[in-house]
Amino acid sequence: MGNIFVKKPKITDVDRAILSLKTQRRKLAQYQQQLDAVIEAEKQAARDLIREKKKDRALLALKKKKAQEELLKQVDAWVLNVEQQLADIELASKQKAVFDSLKAGNNAIKAIQSEINLEDVQKLMDDSVEAKAYQDEINAILGEKLSAEDEEEVLAEFESLETQMAIQDLPAVPAAVLPPEDNEKLDLPDVPTKVPIAPQVVADEAEDEDASTGVSTRRKVMEEPLPA
Protein backbone atom coordinates (compact mmCIF):
# COMPACT_ATOMS: atom_id res chain seq x y z
CA MET A 1 0.00 0.00 0.00
CA GLY A 2 2.88 2.35 0.76
CA ASN A 3 4.20 2.15 -2.80
CA ILE A 4 1.01 3.73 -4.17
CA PHE A 5 2.08 7.19 -3.08
CA VAL A 6 5.63 6.91 -4.48
CA LYS A 7 6.18 9.58 -7.12
CA LYS A 8 7.34 8.11 -10.41
CA PRO A 9 10.22 9.84 -12.19
CA LYS A 10 9.15 12.06 -15.05
CA ILE A 11 10.18 10.87 -18.52
CA THR A 12 11.37 13.75 -20.67
CA ASP A 13 11.78 14.05 -24.42
CA VAL A 14 15.54 13.76 -23.93
CA ASP A 15 15.07 10.42 -22.20
CA ARG A 16 12.88 9.18 -25.05
CA ALA A 17 15.45 10.29 -27.63
CA ILE A 18 18.28 8.53 -25.80
CA LEU A 19 16.22 5.35 -25.51
CA SER A 20 15.40 5.44 -29.24
CA LEU A 21 19.04 5.92 -30.21
CA LYS A 22 20.21 3.08 -27.97
CA THR A 23 17.55 0.79 -29.43
CA GLN A 24 18.64 1.66 -32.94
CA ARG A 25 22.28 1.06 -32.03
CA ARG A 26 21.42 -2.42 -30.72
CA LYS A 27 19.51 -3.30 -33.90
CA LEU A 28 22.38 -2.08 -36.09
CA ALA A 29 24.82 -4.19 -34.10
CA GLN A 30 22.65 -7.25 -34.75
CA TYR A 31 22.52 -6.38 -38.44
CA GLN A 32 26.32 -6.12 -38.51
CA GLN A 33 26.59 -9.63 -37.11
CA GLN A 34 24.23 -10.95 -39.79
CA LEU A 35 26.21 -9.27 -42.54
CA ASP A 36 29.46 -10.69 -41.16
CA ALA A 37 27.94 -14.18 -41.25
CA VAL A 38 26.72 -13.72 -44.85
CA ILE A 39 30.12 -12.40 -45.96
CA GLU A 40 31.91 -15.34 -44.40
CA ALA A 41 29.42 -17.79 -45.98
CA GLU A 42 29.87 -16.29 -49.47
CA LYS A 43 33.64 -16.42 -49.05
CA GLN A 44 33.52 -20.09 -48.08
CA ALA A 45 31.18 -20.82 -50.98
CA ALA A 46 33.63 -19.19 -53.39
CA ARG A 47 36.43 -21.43 -52.06
CA ASP A 48 34.33 -24.54 -52.54
CA LEU A 49 33.34 -23.55 -56.06
CA ILE A 50 36.95 -22.85 -56.97
CA ARG A 51 37.88 -26.36 -55.83
CA GLU A 52 35.03 -27.71 -57.98
CA LYS A 53 36.36 -25.75 -60.94
CA LYS A 54 33.13 -23.71 -61.18
CA LYS A 55 34.55 -20.36 -62.02
CA ASP A 56 31.33 -18.54 -62.94
CA ARG A 57 29.55 -19.45 -59.73
CA ALA A 58 32.67 -18.70 -57.68
CA LEU A 59 32.81 -15.20 -59.20
CA LEU A 60 29.12 -14.72 -58.43
CA ALA A 61 29.70 -15.66 -54.79
CA LEU A 62 32.57 -13.17 -54.56
CA LYS A 63 30.35 -10.45 -56.08
CA LYS A 64 27.69 -11.12 -53.45
CA LYS A 65 30.38 -11.00 -50.79
CA LYS A 66 31.54 -7.64 -52.15
CA ALA A 67 27.99 -6.24 -52.07
CA GLN A 68 27.54 -7.37 -48.46
CA GLU A 69 30.85 -5.75 -47.51
CA GLU A 70 29.71 -2.43 -49.01
CA LEU A 71 26.48 -2.67 -47.07
CA LEU A 72 28.42 -3.44 -43.91
CA LYS A 73 30.48 -0.28 -44.40
CA GLN A 74 27.27 1.75 -44.65
CA VAL A 75 25.91 0.14 -41.48
CA ASP A 76 29.18 0.94 -39.71
CA ALA A 77 28.72 4.59 -40.68
CA TRP A 78 25.16 4.51 -39.29
CA VAL A 79 26.40 3.10 -36.01
CA LEU A 80 29.05 5.81 -35.84
CA ASN A 81 26.40 8.49 -36.34
CA VAL A 82 24.23 7.02 -33.61
CA GLU A 83 27.17 6.89 -31.22
CA GLN A 84 28.01 10.52 -32.02
CA GLN A 85 24.41 11.56 -31.44
CA LEU A 86 24.35 9.86 -28.05
CA ALA A 87 27.63 11.54 -27.06
CA ASP A 88 26.28 14.96 -28.11
CA ILE A 89 23.12 14.46 -26.08
CA GLU A 90 25.11 13.40 -23.04
CA LEU A 91 27.39 16.44 -23.37
CA ALA A 92 24.43 18.78 -23.79
CA SER A 93 22.80 17.26 -20.70
CA LYS A 94 25.92 17.89 -18.64
CA GLN A 95 26.18 21.44 -19.96
CA LYS A 96 22.57 22.06 -18.97
CA ALA A 97 23.23 20.65 -15.50
CA VAL A 98 26.21 22.96 -15.09
CA PHE A 99 24.16 25.92 -16.34
CA ASP A 100 21.36 25.14 -13.89
CA SER A 101 23.87 24.91 -11.04
CA LEU A 102 25.45 28.25 -11.98
CA LYS A 103 22.03 29.84 -12.29
CA ALA A 104 21.00 28.54 -8.86
CA GLY A 105 24.25 29.82 -7.36
CA ASN A 106 23.74 33.24 -8.94
CA ASN A 107 20.21 33.41 -7.57
CA ALA A 108 21.48 32.46 -4.12
CA ILE A 109 24.08 35.26 -4.24
CA LYS A 110 21.42 37.76 -5.26
CA ALA A 111 19.15 36.60 -2.45
CA ILE A 112 21.92 37.03 0.11
CA GLN A 113 22.89 40.42 -1.25
CA SER A 114 19.27 41.56 -1.12
CA GLU A 115 19.31 40.99 2.64
CA ILE A 116 22.31 43.33 3.06
CA ASN A 117 21.59 47.05 3.06
CA LEU A 118 24.43 49.32 1.97
CA GLU A 119 23.36 51.99 4.45
CA ASP A 120 23.57 49.46 7.30
CA VAL A 121 27.04 48.42 6.17
CA GLN A 122 28.19 52.05 6.05
CA LYS A 123 26.71 52.72 9.49
CA LEU A 124 28.46 49.65 10.89
CA MET A 125 31.80 50.82 9.52
CA ASP A 126 31.27 54.31 10.96
CA ASP A 127 30.40 52.86 14.35
CA SER A 128 33.54 50.72 14.28
CA VAL A 129 35.69 53.77 13.51
CA GLU A 130 34.07 55.75 16.32
CA ALA A 131 34.53 52.89 18.78
CA LYS A 132 38.20 52.59 17.89
CA ALA A 133 38.73 56.33 18.23
CA TYR A 134 37.04 56.28 21.63
CA GLN A 135 39.25 53.41 22.78
CA ASP A 136 42.37 55.22 21.56
CA GLU A 137 41.29 58.29 23.50
CA ILE A 138 40.87 56.23 26.68
CA ASN A 139 44.31 54.68 26.20
CA ALA A 140 45.81 58.14 25.73
CA ILE A 141 44.22 59.40 28.95
CA LEU A 142 45.44 56.40 30.92
CA GLY A 143 48.90 56.79 29.45
CA GLU A 144 49.15 60.41 30.58
CA LYS A 145 48.77 59.41 34.25
CA LEU A 146 52.14 57.64 34.19
CA SER A 147 55.24 59.81 34.54
CA ALA A 148 58.50 59.25 32.73
CA GLU A 149 59.95 57.68 35.89
CA ASP A 150 56.99 55.31 36.13
CA GLU A 151 57.45 54.36 32.50
CA GLU A 152 61.13 53.54 33.17
CA GLU A 153 60.23 51.45 36.22
CA VAL A 154 57.63 49.54 34.25
CA LEU A 155 60.14 48.92 31.45
CA ALA A 156 62.82 47.80 33.94
CA GLU A 157 60.38 45.42 35.62
CA PHE A 158 59.43 44.02 32.24
CA GLU A 159 63.07 43.41 31.32
CA SER A 160 63.72 41.79 34.73
CA LEU A 161 60.77 39.43 34.32
CA GLU A 162 61.84 38.63 30.78
CA THR A 163 65.36 37.76 31.98
CA GLN A 164 64.02 35.56 34.81
CA MET A 165 61.74 33.68 32.44
CA ALA A 166 64.61 33.18 29.99
CA ILE A 167 66.79 31.73 32.79
CA GLN A 168 63.98 29.42 33.91
CA ASP A 169 63.56 28.15 30.38
CA LEU A 170 67.23 27.16 30.12
CA PRO A 171 67.89 23.39 30.42
CA ALA A 172 69.34 22.16 33.72
CA VAL A 173 73.10 21.61 33.75
CA PRO A 174 73.89 17.96 34.59
CA ALA A 175 76.07 17.44 37.65
CA ALA A 176 79.59 16.36 36.74
CA VAL A 177 80.60 12.98 38.09
CA LEU A 178 84.10 13.17 39.51
CA PRO A 179 86.28 10.11 39.02
CA PRO A 180 87.27 8.20 42.19
CA GLU A 181 90.53 9.36 43.80
CA ASP A 182 93.55 7.26 43.12
CA ASN A 183 94.71 5.67 46.37
CA GLU A 184 98.27 5.26 45.09
CA LYS A 185 100.69 7.96 46.19
CA LEU A 186 102.75 9.72 43.59
CA ASP A 187 106.52 9.24 43.84
CA LEU A 188 107.68 12.88 43.89
CA PRO A 189 111.28 14.10 44.54
CA ASP A 190 112.20 15.69 47.90
CA VAL A 191 112.00 19.42 48.22
CA PRO A 192 115.54 20.92 48.06
CA THR A 193 116.76 22.66 51.26
CA LYS A 194 119.69 24.65 49.76
CA VAL A 195 119.49 27.65 47.50
CA PRO A 196 120.73 26.75 43.99
CA ILE A 197 123.84 28.59 42.72
CA ALA A 198 123.96 29.88 39.18
CA PRO A 199 126.50 28.09 36.92
CA GLN A 200 128.24 31.32 35.95
CA VAL A 201 128.97 32.16 39.58
CA VAL A 202 130.50 28.71 40.15
CA ALA A 203 132.66 29.10 37.08
CA ASP A 204 133.92 32.51 38.21
CA GLU A 205 134.81 31.19 41.65
CA ALA A 206 136.67 28.25 40.13
CA GLU A 207 138.68 30.56 37.89
CA ASP A 208 139.59 32.75 40.91
CA GLU A 209 140.78 29.71 42.85
CA ASP A 210 142.88 28.41 39.95
CA ALA A 211 144.38 31.80 39.16
CA SER A 212 146.83 31.39 42.07
CA THR A 213 147.96 28.03 40.77
CA GLY A 214 148.16 29.27 37.16
CA VAL A 215 145.99 26.47 35.80
CA SER A 216 143.01 27.34 33.67
CA THR A 217 139.69 25.89 34.71
CA ARG A 218 138.85 24.95 31.16
CA ARG A 219 142.11 23.06 30.84
CA LYS A 220 141.50 21.30 34.11
CA VAL A 221 138.05 20.25 32.93
CA MET A 222 139.42 18.94 29.64
CA GLU A 223 142.22 17.04 31.40
CA GLU A 224 139.90 15.33 33.83
CA PRO A 225 138.70 11.94 32.60
CA LEU A 226 135.05 11.54 31.76
CA PRO A 227 133.05 9.38 34.17
CA ALA A 228 132.50 5.86 33.02
Short mmCIF file of C-alpha atoms in Angstrom, two decimals, residues 11-12 49 59 61 85 89 96 98 135 137 145 169 174-175 183 196 221 224:
data_model
loop_
_atom_site.label_atom_id
_atom_site.label_comp_id
_atom_site.label_asym_id
_atom_site.label_seq_id
_atom_site.Cartn_x
_atom_site.Cartn_y
_atom_site.Cartn_z
CA ILE A 11 10.18 10.87 -18.52
CA THR A 12 11.37 13.75 -20.67
CA LEU A 49 33.34 -23.55 -56.06
CA LEU A 59 32.81 -15.20 -59.20
CA ALA A 61 29.70 -15.66 -54.79
CA GLN A 85 24.41 11.56 -31.44
CA ILE A 89 23.12 14.46 -26.08
CA LYS A 96 22.57 22.06 -18.97
CA VAL A 98 26.21 22.96 -15.09
CA GLN A 135 39.25 53.41 22.78
CA GLU A 137 41.29 58.29 23.50
CA LYS A 145 48.77 59.41 34.25
CA ASP A 169 63.56 28.15 30.38
CA PRO A 174 73.89 17.96 34.59
CA ALA A 175 76.07 17.44 37.65
CA ASN A 183 94.71 5.67 46.37
CA PRO A 196 120.73 26.75 43.99
CA VAL A 221 138.05 20.25 32.93
CA GLU A 224 139.90 15.33 33.83
#
